[in-house]
Amino acid sequence: MGSATEKFRIVIAGGGIAGLATAIALRAPNRQITVLERSRMLGEVGALISLQPNATKIVEKWGIDKFLEQAEPMPDRTFRIYNVEGQMVRKMALEKETFGADRMLYHRQDLHKGLLDAATSPDLPGPPAVVRTSSPVADCDPEAGTVTLQGGETLEADLIVGADGIHSEVRTAVLSEERRAIPTGISAYRLLIPFENLKDLVLPEKMIESKAIEGSTTMIMGHDKRVIMGPGRGGKVFGVVALVPDEKMNEESSTSSWVEAGSRQKLMESYADFPDWLKNIFAAAPDIALWQLRDIDPLPTWTKGRVILVGDAAHAMLPTQGQGASQSVEDAEALRAFFKNVPAAGTGSRPNADEITSALQSVFAARYERASLIQLYSRQQARPATDGKTSNTVTLDPAQFMKYNCDYEGAEDWLARQRAKSSE
Ligand SMILES: Cc1cc2nc3c(=O)[nH]c(=O)nc-3n(C[C@H](O)[C@H](O)[C@H](O)COP(=O)(O)OP(=O)(O)OC[C@H]3O[C@@H](n4cnc5c(N)ncnc54)[C@H](O)[C@@H]3O)c2cc1C
C-alpha cells in the first residue's frame, strides 16, 4: 500500500484520441498522469472524423466544451444516400431527440488539439497531464507495473493504459504474443477540399448548404464502392473518403503501404461509372491520400496485471460506422467510472495491485462485448452496398446499427443492463 503523500501514478502509452481522452477522463486530485507519445505530435493526419451521439453524450459531461469549441465542430443533421445514377435513395434525419446527442463533425487535427489542451490545462480538476513527446514505448511489464522506452528509460506506474494504436506494443505485453493488424481488402482515398474550390460546382440540391454552419453527410454507393463526404472546420473544408476494394483500386503499391499519396487518375478510373458531379468534386481536391484499411479480430483479453488496452490497440475497427474515436471515448469513460473510488477512502493515495486489477476487470467486463460487436458490425457494413443484380438497388442501410450504437449511457449503466438481462 502506498503512503498518504504519494500520488497515484498513471502512465498512458500513446497520445492519440484514445490516450488523450483517457488522460482527461482519469484526471483527479492526487493523480499524476504521464502520456508517452512516440511522435513529436506535429501533425495528426488531415482528415475529418466524427464523434457519434454515444461519444458526444460522454464528452458533454466532462466540462471540456471550451476546448472542443476551438475545433469548430459541426452538428451533422442529415444523412443522404445516392445511387450510382445520382438519385437519392435514402435520407435519415440525425436528430438529437432520437439519438440523445448530436453527431459532431471534426477535423482530426482540431479534435486532437482540443483534447490535448483539455488534458494539459490547469483549469480542470486534478493536476494537468504531462505529455512527453518523442517517447516511444518499447516494452511493458504488466505485473511489475513498468514501461520501458526505446531509449532504455524505465518508468514505474500503478496503472498503465495502452493507447498506442493499431500496431500497439503494449498489446504484445498483455497477450504475450504479437497480434498484427489485418488488411481488410479495402483501401480509402482521402480528400480534404477547401470549400472555396466547390463553390462553382453543380451538386445535388442541399448537399452543401450555402451557409454550412450545420453539416450533413452524403454517401454515394454502387457495387463494392462508396464515397462518404461532408463539411468540417465550421464549413471551411469538405472531406471525402472514397472506398475501393484493394484488388480493384488500380494502385500498384496498395498492399505494401499504409498511408501514401494516391493518384487522381486512378481514383477517377475506379469511379468511372459514377455521376460527373462526384468526379468534379474529386477534381477540386488539392491532393489525394491513400490509406489501406486494417482492423484486428476481437482479442481474448484487454487486460493483464496493472495494464489495460484502449482505443485501436484494443479494438481497431473499420471506419464504416465512424465509431473508432467514439469507442475510444467510451473506453475512457469506463476507466473514469470504475476508478472513481480507487484507491478506496482511507487507504492512502496509491491503490494496491488488487484494487487496480479488480477495477480493470470491471472496465473490461463492461466494454468488451459491446466494442467487439461494433468491430464486427463495422466489418459487415463494409460489404458491397448494392445487391449485385441491378446497379442501383442500395441494400446497405447505415441506420441499421444506429440504435444499438447510440443507446449508451456509460459503462456502469451498461454493465447493470447486462446483469439485469442475464438474470431475466
Ligand atoms: C485518417 C483517419 C481517419 C479516420 N476517420 C475516422 C472517422 O471518421 N471516424 C472514426 O470514428 N474513426 C476514424 N478513424 C479511426 C480513429 O481515428 C481511431 O479509431 C481513434 O482515433 C482511436 O485511435 P487511438 O488513439 O486508439 O489510435 P491512434 O489515433 O492511432 O493513436 C495512437 C497514438 O499512439 C502513438 N504511438 C504508437 N505507438 C507508440 C509507442 N510504441 N509508444 C508511444 N506512442 C505510440 C501514435 O503516434 C499515436 O499518436 C480514422 C483514422 C484515421 C487514421
mmCIF file with all atom_site columns, N, CA and C and ligand atoms in Angstrom, residues 13-19 36-39 41 44-50 52 108 112 135-138 150 163-169 190 258-259 291 310-313 316-317 319 321-328, ligand 1:
data_model
loop_
_atom_site.group_PDB
_atom_site.id
_atom_site.type_symbol
_atom_site.label_atom_id
_atom_site.label_alt_id
_atom_site.label_comp_id
_atom_site.label_asym_id
_atom_site.label_entity_id
_atom_site.label_seq_id
_atom_site.pdbx_PDB_ins_code
_atom_site.Cartn_x
_atom_site.Cartn_y
_atom_site.Cartn_z
_atom_site.occupancy
_atom_site.B_iso_or_equiv
_atom_site.pdbx_formal_charge
_atom_site.auth_seq_id
_atom_site.auth_comp_id
_atom_site.auth_asym_id
_atom_site.auth_atom_id
_atom_site.pdbx_PDB_model_num
ATOM   1   N N   . ALA A 1 13  ? 0.400   5.027  -22.617 1.00 0.00 ? 13  ALA A N   1
ATOM   2   C CA  . ALA A 1 13  ? 1.266   4.891  -23.799 1.00 0.00 ? 13  ALA A CA  1
ATOM   3   C C   . ALA A 1 13  ? 0.445   5.292  -25.017 1.00 0.00 ? 13  ALA A C   1
ATOM   4   N N   . GLY A 1 14  ? 0.818   6.393  -25.674 1.00 0.00 ? 14  GLY A N   1
ATOM   5   C CA  . GLY A 1 14  ? 0.101   6.850  -26.869 1.00 0.00 ? 14  GLY A CA  1
ATOM   6   C C   . GLY A 1 14  ? -0.726  8.091  -26.599 1.00 0.00 ? 14  GLY A C   1
ATOM   7   N N   . GLY A 1 15  ? -0.470  9.124  -27.361 1.00 0.00 ? 15  GLY A N   1
ATOM   8   C CA  . GLY A 1 15  ? -1.187  10.403 -27.197 1.00 0.00 ? 15  GLY A CA  1
ATOM   9   C C   . GLY A 1 15  ? -2.079  10.692 -28.378 1.00 0.00 ? 15  GLY A C   1
ATOM   10  N N   . GLY A 1 16  ? -2.800  9.674  -28.879 1.00 0.00 ? 16  GLY A N   1
ATOM   11  C CA  . GLY A 1 16  ? -3.823  9.892  -29.913 1.00 0.00 ? 16  GLY A CA  1
ATOM   12  C C   . GLY A 1 16  ? -5.145  10.232 -29.234 1.00 0.00 ? 16  GLY A C   1
ATOM   13  N N   . ILE A 1 17  ? -6.217  10.040 -29.957 1.00 0.00 ? 17  ILE A N   1
ATOM   14  C CA  . ILE A 1 17  ? -7.532  10.408 -29.415 1.00 0.00 ? 17  ILE A CA  1
ATOM   15  C C   . ILE A 1 17  ? -7.861  9.555  -28.188 1.00 0.00 ? 17  ILE A C   1
ATOM   16  N N   . ALA A 1 18  ? -7.539  8.248  -28.231 1.00 0.00 ? 18  ALA A N   1
ATOM   17  C CA  . ALA A 1 18  ? -7.836  7.376  -27.082 1.00 0.00 ? 18  ALA A CA  1
ATOM   18  C C   . ALA A 1 18  ? -7.000  7.764  -25.867 1.00 0.00 ? 18  ALA A C   1
ATOM   19  N N   . GLY A 1 19  ? -5.708  7.995  -26.066 1.00 0.00 ? 19  GLY A N   1
ATOM   20  C CA  . GLY A 1 19  ? -4.813  8.312  -24.947 1.00 0.00 ? 19  GLY A CA  1
ATOM   21  C C   . GLY A 1 19  ? -5.182  9.630  -24.295 1.00 0.00 ? 19  GLY A C   1
ATOM   22  N N   . LEU A 1 36  ? 2.923   9.116  -22.763 1.00 0.00 ? 36  LEU A N   1
ATOM   23  C CA  . LEU A 1 36  ? 4.160   8.900  -23.525 1.00 0.00 ? 36  LEU A CA  1
ATOM   24  C C   . LEU A 1 36  ? 3.798   8.774  -24.997 1.00 0.00 ? 36  LEU A C   1
ATOM   25  N N   . GLU A 1 37  ? 4.206   9.733  -25.802 1.00 0.00 ? 37  GLU A N   1
ATOM   26  C CA  . GLU A 1 37  ? 3.835   9.738  -27.216 1.00 0.00 ? 37  GLU A CA  1
ATOM   27  C C   . GLU A 1 37  ? 5.084   9.562  -28.075 1.00 0.00 ? 37  GLU A C   1
ATOM   28  N N   . ARG A 1 38  ? 4.992   8.608  -28.989 1.00 0.00 ? 38  ARG A N   1
ATOM   29  C CA  . ARG A 1 38  ? 6.134   8.287  -29.861 1.00 0.00 ? 38  ARG A CA  1
ATOM   30  C C   . ARG A 1 38  ? 6.535   9.463  -30.764 1.00 0.00 ? 38  ARG A C   1
ATOM   31  N N   . SER A 1 39  ? 5.548   10.146 -31.316 1.00 0.00 ? 39  SER A N   1
ATOM   32  C CA  . SER A 1 39  ? 5.851   11.176 -32.319 1.00 0.00 ? 39  SER A CA  1
ATOM   33  C C   . SER A 1 39  ? 6.191   12.502 -31.653 1.00 0.00 ? 39  SER A C   1
ATOM   34  N N   . MET A 1 41  ? 4.337   14.920 -32.247 1.00 0.00 ? 41  MET A N   1
ATOM   35  C CA  . MET A 1 41  ? 2.985   15.493 -32.200 1.00 0.00 ? 41  MET A CA  1
ATOM   36  C C   . MET A 1 41  ? 2.881   16.748 -33.045 1.00 0.00 ? 41  MET A C   1
ATOM   37  N N   . GLU A 1 44  ? -1.286  15.591 -36.751 1.00 0.00 ? 44  GLU A N   1
ATOM   38  C CA  . GLU A 1 44  ? -2.228  14.481 -36.900 1.00 0.00 ? 44  GLU A CA  1
ATOM   39  C C   . GLU A 1 44  ? -2.603  14.389 -38.374 1.00 0.00 ? 44  GLU A C   1
ATOM   40  N N   . VAL A 1 45  ? -3.039  13.226 -38.804 1.00 0.00 ? 45  VAL A N   1
ATOM   41  C CA  . VAL A 1 45  ? -3.449  13.068 -40.203 1.00 0.00 ? 45  VAL A CA  1
ATOM   42  C C   . VAL A 1 45  ? -4.599  14.041 -40.503 1.00 0.00 ? 45  VAL A C   1
ATOM   43  N N   . GLY A 1 46  ? -4.489  14.733 -41.624 1.00 0.00 ? 46  GLY A N   1
ATOM   44  C CA  . GLY A 1 46  ? -5.526  15.697 -42.011 1.00 0.00 ? 46  GLY A CA  1
ATOM   45  C C   . GLY A 1 46  ? -6.722  14.992 -42.619 1.00 0.00 ? 46  GLY A C   1
ATOM   46  N N   . ALA A 1 47  ? -7.749  14.814 -41.855 1.00 0.00 ? 47  ALA A N   1
ATOM   47  C CA  . ALA A 1 47  ? -8.964  14.158 -42.365 1.00 0.00 ? 47  ALA A CA  1
ATOM   48  C C   . ALA A 1 47  ? -10.097 14.545 -41.428 1.00 0.00 ? 47  ALA A C   1
ATOM   49  N N   . LEU A 1 48  ? -11.312 14.353 -41.877 1.00 0.00 ? 48  LEU A N   1
ATOM   50  C CA  . LEU A 1 48  ? -12.433 14.632 -40.987 1.00 0.00 ? 48  LEU A CA  1
ATOM   51  C C   . LEU A 1 48  ? -12.735 13.395 -40.165 1.00 0.00 ? 48  LEU A C   1
ATOM   52  N N   . ILE A 1 49  ? -13.328 13.608 -39.020 1.00 0.00 ? 49  ILE A N   1
ATOM   53  C CA  . ILE A 1 49  ? -13.664 12.498 -38.129 1.00 0.00 ? 49  ILE A CA  1
ATOM   54  C C   . ILE A 1 49  ? -14.934 12.899 -37.380 1.00 0.00 ? 49  ILE A C   1
ATOM   55  N N   . SER A 1 50  ? -15.720 11.925 -37.012 1.00 0.00 ? 50  SER A N   1
ATOM   56  C CA  . SER A 1 50  ? -16.941 12.283 -36.293 1.00 0.00 ? 50  SER A CA  1
ATOM   57  C C   . SER A 1 50  ? -16.931 11.705 -34.890 1.00 0.00 ? 50  SER A C   1
ATOM   58  N N   . GLN A 1 52  ? -19.734 10.302 -32.581 1.00 0.00 ? 52  GLN A N   1
ATOM   59  C CA  . GLN A 1 52  ? -21.125 9.869  -32.709 1.00 0.00 ? 52  GLN A CA  1
ATOM   60  C C   . GLN A 1 52  ? -21.892 10.252 -31.437 1.00 0.00 ? 52  GLN A C   1
ATOM   61  N N   . ARG A 1 108 ? -9.758  16.098 -37.748 1.00 0.00 ? 108 ARG A N   1
ATOM   62  C CA  . ARG A 1 108 ? -8.968  15.289 -36.810 1.00 0.00 ? 108 ARG A CA  1
ATOM   63  C C   . ARG A 1 108 ? -7.942  16.100 -36.026 1.00 0.00 ? 108 ARG A C   1
ATOM   64  N N   . HIS A 1 112 ? -7.968  16.541 -31.970 1.00 0.00 ? 112 HIS A N   1
ATOM   65  C CA  . HIS A 1 112 ? -6.777  16.125 -31.233 1.00 0.00 ? 112 HIS A CA  1
ATOM   66  C C   . HIS A 1 112 ? -6.248  17.286 -30.386 1.00 0.00 ? 112 HIS A C   1
ATOM   67  N N   . SER A 1 135 ? 8.758   9.934  -27.238 1.00 0.00 ? 135 SER A N   1
ATOM   68  C CA  . SER A 1 135 ? 8.963   8.947  -26.169 1.00 0.00 ? 135 SER A CA  1
ATOM   69  C C   . SER A 1 135 ? 8.322   7.613  -26.543 1.00 0.00 ? 135 SER A C   1
ATOM   70  N N   . PRO A 1 136 ? 8.907   6.894  -27.494 1.00 0.00 ? 136 PRO A N   1
ATOM   71  C CA  . PRO A 1 136 ? 8.297   5.633  -27.915 1.00 0.00 ? 136 PRO A CA  1
ATOM   72  C C   . PRO A 1 136 ? 8.430   4.532  -26.865 1.00 0.00 ? 136 PRO A C   1
ATOM   73  N N   . VAL A 1 137 ? 7.315   3.897  -26.558 1.00 0.00 ? 137 VAL A N   1
ATOM   74  C CA  . VAL A 1 137 ? 7.316   2.783  -25.603 1.00 0.00 ? 137 VAL A CA  1
ATOM   75  C C   . VAL A 1 137 ? 7.791   1.532  -26.344 1.00 0.00 ? 137 VAL A C   1
ATOM   76  N N   . ALA A 1 138 ? 8.774   0.840  -25.766 1.00 0.00 ? 138 ALA A N   1
ATOM   77  C CA  . ALA A 1 138 ? 9.293   -0.368 -26.406 1.00 0.00 ? 138 ALA A CA  1
ATOM   78  C C   . ALA A 1 138 ? 8.737   -1.614 -25.754 1.00 0.00 ? 138 ALA A C   1
ATOM   79  N N   . GLN A 1 150 ? 12.069  3.239  -25.747 1.00 0.00 ? 150 GLN A N   1
ATOM   80  C CA  . GLN A 1 150 ? 13.086  2.746  -26.690 1.00 0.00 ? 150 GLN A CA  1
ATOM   81  C C   . GLN A 1 150 ? 14.500  3.155  -26.282 1.00 0.00 ? 150 GLN A C   1
ATOM   82  N N   . ALA A 1 163 ? -2.609  2.877  -25.099 1.00 0.00 ? 163 ALA A N   1
ATOM   83  C CA  . ALA A 1 163 ? -3.421  3.599  -26.093 1.00 0.00 ? 163 ALA A CA  1
ATOM   84  C C   . ALA A 1 163 ? -2.546  3.861  -27.316 1.00 0.00 ? 163 ALA A C   1
ATOM   85  N N   . ASP A 1 164 ? -1.716  2.868  -27.645 1.00 0.00 ? 164 ASP A N   1
ATOM   86  C CA  . ASP A 1 164 ? -0.704  3.088  -28.681 1.00 0.00 ? 164 ASP A CA  1
ATOM   87  C C   . ASP A 1 164 ? -1.139  2.573  -30.049 1.00 0.00 ? 164 ASP A C   1
ATOM   88  N N   . GLY A 1 165 ? -2.434  2.582  -30.283 1.00 0.00 ? 165 GLY A N   1
ATOM   89  C CA  . GLY A 1 165 ? -2.943  2.417  -31.647 1.00 0.00 ? 165 GLY A CA  1
ATOM   90  C C   . GLY A 1 165 ? -2.912  0.999  -32.188 1.00 0.00 ? 165 GLY A C   1
ATOM   91  N N   . ILE A 1 166 ? -3.222  0.907  -33.470 1.00 0.00 ? 166 ILE A N   1
ATOM   92  C CA  . ILE A 1 166 ? -3.453  -0.393 -34.096 1.00 0.00 ? 166 ILE A CA  1
ATOM   93  C C   . ILE A 1 166 ? -2.216  -1.309 -34.070 1.00 0.00 ? 166 ILE A C   1
ATOM   94  N N   . HIS A 1 167 ? -1.011  -0.714 -34.089 1.00 0.00 ? 167 HIS A N   1
ATOM   95  C CA  . HIS A 1 167 ? 0.212   -1.542 -34.065 1.00 0.00 ? 167 HIS A CA  1
ATOM   96  C C   . HIS A 1 167 ? 0.791   -1.631 -32.649 1.00 0.00 ? 167 HIS A C   1
ATOM   97  N N   . SER A 1 168 ? -0.048  -1.609 -31.663 1.00 0.00 ? 168 SER A N   1
ATOM   98  C CA  . SER A 1 168 ? 0.350   -1.493 -30.251 1.00 0.00 ? 168 SER A CA  1
ATOM   99  C C   . SER A 1 168 ? 1.465   -2.430 -29.788 1.00 0.00 ? 168 SER A C   1
ATOM   100 N N   . GLU A 1 169 ? 2.436   -1.840 -29.076 1.00 0.00 ? 169 GLU A N   1
ATOM   101 C CA  . GLU A 1 169 ? 3.480   -2.627 -28.398 1.00 0.00 ? 169 GLU A CA  1
ATOM   102 C C   . GLU A 1 169 ? 2.935   -3.156 -27.075 1.00 0.00 ? 169 GLU A C   1
ATOM   103 N N   . ARG A 1 190 ? -8.487  9.600  -49.500 1.00 0.00 ? 190 ARG A N   1
ATOM   104 C CA  . ARG A 1 190 ? -8.979  10.681 -48.637 1.00 0.00 ? 190 ARG A CA  1
ATOM   105 C C   . ARG A 1 190 ? -8.671  12.030 -49.265 1.00 0.00 ? 190 ARG A C   1
ATOM   106 N N   . TRP A 1 258 ? 0.863   1.809  -46.001 1.00 0.00 ? 258 TRP A N   1
ATOM   107 C CA  . TRP A 1 258 ? -0.221  2.131  -45.072 1.00 0.00 ? 258 TRP A CA  1
ATOM   108 C C   . TRP A 1 258 ? -0.901  3.427  -45.496 1.00 0.00 ? 258 TRP A C   1
ATOM   109 N N   . VAL A 1 259 ? -0.177  4.508  -45.498 1.00 0.00 ? 259 VAL A N   1
ATOM   110 C CA  . VAL A 1 259 ? -0.734  5.776  -45.980 1.00 0.00 ? 259 VAL A CA  1
ATOM   111 C C   . VAL A 1 259 ? 0.236   6.358  -46.984 1.00 0.00 ? 259 VAL A C   1
ATOM   112 N N   . TRP A 1 291 ? -5.072  5.229  -48.228 1.00 0.00 ? 291 TRP A N   1
ATOM   113 C CA  . TRP A 1 291 ? -4.971  4.656  -46.889 1.00 0.00 ? 291 TRP A CA  1
ATOM   114 C C   . TRP A 1 291 ? -5.532  3.247  -46.943 1.00 0.00 ? 291 TRP A C   1
ATOM   115 N N   . VAL A 1 310 ? -6.796  0.300  -24.598 1.00 0.00 ? 310 VAL A N   1
ATOM   116 C CA  . VAL A 1 310 ? -7.983  1.080  -25.004 1.00 0.00 ? 310 VAL A CA  1
ATOM   117 C C   . VAL A 1 310 ? -7.836  1.489  -26.469 1.00 0.00 ? 310 VAL A C   1
ATOM   118 N N   . GLY A 1 311 ? -8.913  1.967  -27.036 1.00 0.00 ? 311 GLY A N   1
ATOM   119 C CA  . GLY A 1 311 ? -8.876  2.504  -28.403 1.00 0.00 ? 311 GLY A CA  1
ATOM   120 C C   . GLY A 1 311 ? -8.463  1.452  -29.425 1.00 0.00 ? 311 GLY A C   1
ATOM   121 N N   . ASP A 1 312 ? -7.779  1.898  -30.465 1.00 0.00 ? 312 ASP A N   1
ATOM   122 C CA  . ASP A 1 312 ? -7.415  0.985  -31.550 1.00 0.00 ? 312 ASP A CA  1
ATOM   123 C C   . ASP A 1 312 ? -6.506  -0.145 -31.071 1.00 0.00 ? 312 ASP A C   1
ATOM   124 N N   . ALA A 1 313 ? -5.729  0.057  -30.025 1.00 0.00 ? 313 ALA A N   1
ATOM   125 C CA  . ALA A 1 313 ? -4.877  -1.017 -29.502 1.00 0.00 ? 313 ALA A CA  1
ATOM   126 C C   . ALA A 1 313 ? -5.754  -2.199 -29.073 1.00 0.00 ? 313 ALA A C   1
ATOM   127 N N   . ALA A 1 316 ? -9.249  -2.038 -32.834 1.00 0.00 ? 316 ALA A N   1
ATOM   128 C CA  . ALA A 1 316 ? -9.208  -1.300 -34.109 1.00 0.00 ? 316 ALA A CA  1
ATOM   129 C C   . ALA A 1 316 ? -10.321 -1.811 -35.013 1.00 0.00 ? 316 ALA A C   1
ATOM   130 N N   . MET A 1 317 ? -11.034 -0.891 -35.624 1.00 0.00 ? 317 MET A N   1
ATOM   131 C CA  . MET A 1 317 ? -12.195 -1.276 -36.440 1.00 0.00 ? 317 MET A CA  1
ATOM   132 C C   . MET A 1 317 ? -12.208 -0.486 -37.738 1.00 0.00 ? 317 MET A C   1
ATOM   133 N N   . PRO A 1 319 ? -13.650 2.065  -40.535 1.00 0.00 ? 319 PRO A N   1
ATOM   134 C CA  . PRO A 1 319 ? -14.341 3.343  -40.290 1.00 0.00 ? 319 PRO A CA  1
ATOM   135 C C   . PRO A 1 319 ? -15.744 3.396  -40.892 1.00 0.00 ? 319 PRO A C   1
ATOM   136 N N   . GLN A 1 321 ? -18.619 2.692  -39.829 1.00 0.00 ? 321 GLN A N   1
ATOM   137 C CA  . GLN A 1 321 ? -19.675 3.240  -38.971 1.00 0.00 ? 321 GLN A CA  1
ATOM   138 C C   . GLN A 1 321 ? -19.203 4.507  -38.269 1.00 0.00 ? 321 GLN A C   1
ATOM   139 N N   . GLY A 1 322 ? -17.945 4.901  -38.521 1.00 0.00 ? 322 GLY A N   1
ATOM   140 C CA  . GLY A 1 322 ? -17.390 6.087  -37.864 1.00 0.00 ? 322 GLY A CA  1
ATOM   141 C C   . GLY A 1 322 ? -17.379 5.956  -36.351 1.00 0.00 ? 322 GLY A C   1
ATOM   142 N N   . GLN A 1 323 ? -17.111 4.742  -35.839 1.00 0.00 ? 323 GLN A N   1
ATOM   143 C CA  . GLN A 1 323 ? -17.188 4.523  -34.390 1.00 0.00 ? 323 GLN A CA  1
ATOM   144 C C   . GLN A 1 323 ? -15.810 4.413  -33.714 1.00 0.00 ? 323 GLN A C   1
ATOM   145 N N   . GLY A 1 324 ? -14.716 4.462  -34.478 1.00 0.00 ? 324 GLY A N   1
ATOM   146 C CA  . GLY A 1 324 ? -13.386 4.237  -33.877 1.00 0.00 ? 324 GLY A CA  1
ATOM   147 C C   . GLY A 1 324 ? -13.083 5.217  -32.756 1.00 0.00 ? 324 GLY A C   1
ATOM   148 N N   . ALA A 1 325 ? -13.241 6.498  -33.021 1.00 0.00 ? 325 ALA A N   1
ATOM   149 C CA  . ALA A 1 325 ? -12.947 7.502  -31.998 1.00 0.00 ? 325 ALA A CA  1
ATOM   150 C C   . ALA A 1 325 ? -13.984 7.429  -30.878 1.00 0.00 ? 325 ALA A C   1
ATOM   151 N N   . SER A 1 326 ? -15.223 7.177  -31.249 1.00 0.00 ? 326 SER A N   1
ATOM   152 C CA  . SER A 1 326 ? -16.291 7.159  -30.241 1.00 0.00 ? 326 SER A CA  1
ATOM   153 C C   . SER A 1 326 ? -16.125 5.989  -29.272 1.00 0.00 ? 326 SER A C   1
ATOM   154 N N   . GLN A 1 327 ? -15.681 4.851  -29.783 1.00 0.00 ? 327 GLN A N   1
ATOM   155 C CA  . GLN A 1 327 ? -15.435 3.716  -28.891 1.00 0.00 ? 327 GLN A CA  1
ATOM   156 C C   . GLN A 1 327 ? -14.260 4.019  -27.950 1.00 0.00 ? 327 GLN A C   1
ATOM   157 N N   . SER A 1 328 ? -13.299 4.802  -28.411 1.00 0.00 ? 328 SER A N   1
ATOM   158 C CA  . SER A 1 328 ? -12.180 5.205  -27.543 1.00 0.00 ? 328 SER A CA  1
ATOM   159 C C   . SER A 1 328 ? -12.682 6.089  -26.406 1.00 0.00 ? 328 SER A C   1
HETATM 160 C C1  . LIG B 2 .   ? -7.163  9.175  -41.448 1.00 0.00 ? 1   LIG B C1  1
HETATM 161 C C2  . LIG B 2 .   ? -8.062  8.573  -40.442 1.00 0.00 ? 1   LIG B C2  1
HETATM 162 C C3  . LIG B 2 .   ? -9.418  8.857  -40.486 1.00 0.00 ? 1   LIG B C3  1
HETATM 163 C C4  . LIG B 2 .   ? -10.264 8.283  -39.554 1.00 0.00 ? 1   LIG B C4  1
HETATM 164 N N1  . LIG B 2 .   ? -11.573 8.585  -39.602 1.00 0.00 ? 1   LIG B N1  1
HETATM 165 C C5  . LIG B 2 .   ? -12.388 8.145  -38.628 1.00 0.00 ? 1   LIG B C5  1
HETATM 166 C C6  . LIG B 2 .   ? -13.740 8.566  -38.542 1.00 0.00 ? 1   LIG B C6  1
HETATM 167 O O1  . LIG B 2 .   ? -14.252 9.299  -39.385 1.00 0.00 ? 1   LIG B O1  1
HETATM 168 N N2  . LIG B 2 .   ? -14.473 8.138  -37.501 1.00 0.00 ? 1   LIG B N2  1
HETATM 169 C C7  . LIG B 2 .   ? -13.938 7.352  -36.526 1.00 0.00 ? 1   LIG B C7  1
HETATM 170 O O2  . LIG B 2 .   ? -14.620 7.042  -35.547 1.00 0.00 ? 1   LIG B O2  1
HETATM 171 N N3  . LIG B 2 .   ? -12.688 6.889  -36.603 1.00 0.00 ? 1   LIG B N3  1
HETATM 172 C C8  . LIG B 2 .   ? -11.888 7.287  -37.604 1.00 0.00 ? 1   LIG B C8  1
HETATM 173 N N4  . LIG B 2 .   ? -10.608 6.892  -37.622 1.00 0.00 ? 1   LIG B N4  1
HETATM 174 C C9  . LIG B 2 .   ? -10.114 5.988  -36.576 1.00 0.00 ? 1   LIG B C9  1
HETATM 175 C C10 . LIG B 2 .   ? -9.915  6.755  -35.305 1.00 0.00 ? 1   LIG B C10 1
HETATM 176 O O3  . LIG B 2 .   ? -9.084  7.858  -35.538 1.00 0.00 ? 1   LIG B O3  1
HETATM 177 C C11 . LIG B 2 .   ? -9.347  5.870  -34.227 1.00 0.00 ? 1   LIG B C11 1
HETATM 178 O O4  . LIG B 2 .   ? -10.155 4.724  -34.086 1.00 0.00 ? 1   LIG B O4  1
HETATM 179 C C12 . LIG B 2 .   ? -9.360  6.619  -32.920 1.00 0.00 ? 1   LIG B C12 1
HETATM 180 O O5  . LIG B 2 .   ? -8.741  7.866  -33.077 1.00 0.00 ? 1   LIG B O5  1
HETATM 181 C C13 . LIG B 2 .   ? -8.659  5.889  -31.788 1.00 0.00 ? 1   LIG B C13 1
HETATM 182 O O6  . LIG B 2 .   ? -7.345  5.973  -32.032 1.00 0.00 ? 1   LIG B O6  1
HETATM 183 P P1  . LIG B 2 .   ? -6.214  5.660  -30.968 1.00 0.00 ? 1   LIG B P1  1
HETATM 184 O O7  . LIG B 2 .   ? -5.912  6.862  -30.172 1.00 0.00 ? 1   LIG B O7  1
HETATM 185 O O8  . LIG B 2 .   ? -6.525  4.403  -30.285 1.00 0.00 ? 1   LIG B O8  1
HETATM 186 O O9  . LIG B 2 .   ? -5.068  5.362  -32.004 1.00 0.00 ? 1   LIG B O9  1
HETATM 187 P P2  . LIG B 2 .   ? -4.224  6.381  -32.872 1.00 0.00 ? 1   LIG B P2  1
HETATM 188 O O10 . LIG B 2 .   ? -5.026  7.512  -33.347 1.00 0.00 ? 1   LIG B O10 1
HETATM 189 O O11 . LIG B 2 .   ? -3.506  5.569  -33.868 1.00 0.00 ? 1   LIG B O11 1
HETATM 190 O O12 . LIG B 2 .   ? -3.208  6.953  -31.794 1.00 0.00 ? 1   LIG B O12 1
HETATM 191 C C14 . LIG B 2 .   ? -2.189  6.154  -31.264 1.00 0.00 ? 1   LIG B C14 1
HETATM 192 C C15 . LIG B 2 .   ? -1.111  7.097  -30.762 1.00 0.00 ? 1   LIG B C15 1
HETATM 193 O O13 . LIG B 2 .   ? -0.107  6.317  -30.160 1.00 0.00 ? 1   LIG B O13 1
HETATM 194 C C16 . LIG B 2 .   ? 1.155   6.714  -30.647 1.00 0.00 ? 1   LIG B C16 1
HETATM 195 N N5  . LIG B 2 .   ? 2.012   5.525  -30.571 1.00 0.00 ? 1   LIG B N5  1
HETATM 196 C C17 . LIG B 2 .   ? 2.029   4.440  -31.370 1.00 0.00 ? 1   LIG B C17 1
HETATM 197 N N6  . LIG B 2 .   ? 2.932   3.546  -30.953 1.00 0.00 ? 1   LIG B N6  1
HETATM 198 C C18 . LIG B 2 .   ? 3.523   4.104  -29.843 1.00 0.00 ? 1   LIG B C18 1
HETATM 199 C C19 . LIG B 2 .   ? 4.523   3.670  -28.966 1.00 0.00 ? 1   LIG B C19 1
HETATM 200 N N7  . LIG B 2 .   ? 5.158   2.495  -29.128 1.00 0.00 ? 1   LIG B N7  1
HETATM 201 N N8  . LIG B 2 .   ? 4.866   4.485  -27.940 1.00 0.00 ? 1   LIG B N8  1
HETATM 202 C C20 . LIG B 2 .   ? 4.263   5.686  -27.750 1.00 0.00 ? 1   LIG B C20 1
HETATM 203 N N9  . LIG B 2 .   ? 3.300   6.146  -28.577 1.00 0.00 ? 1   LIG B N9  1
HETATM 204 C C21 . LIG B 2 .   ? 2.924   5.354  -29.600 1.00 0.00 ? 1   LIG B C21 1
HETATM 205 C C22 . LIG B 2 .   ? 0.902   7.184  -32.057 1.00 0.00 ? 1   LIG B C22 1
HETATM 206 O O14 . LIG B 2 .   ? 1.919   8.053  -32.504 1.00 0.00 ? 1   LIG B O14 1
HETATM 207 C C23 . LIG B 2 .   ? -0.446  7.876  -31.890 1.00 0.00 ? 1   LIG B C23 1
HETATM 208 O O15 . LIG B 2 .   ? -0.307  9.210  -31.502 1.00 0.00 ? 1   LIG B O15 1
HETATM 209 C C24 . LIG B 2 .   ? -9.748  7.408  -38.560 1.00 0.00 ? 1   LIG B C24 1
HETATM 210 C C25 . LIG B 2 .   ? -8.386  7.120  -38.526 1.00 0.00 ? 1   LIG B C25 1
HETATM 211 C C26 . LIG B 2 .   ? -7.535  7.703  -39.444 1.00 0.00 ? 1   LIG B C26 1
HETATM 212 C C27 . LIG B 2 .   ? -6.055  7.392  -39.390 1.00 0.00 ? 1   LIG B C27 1
#
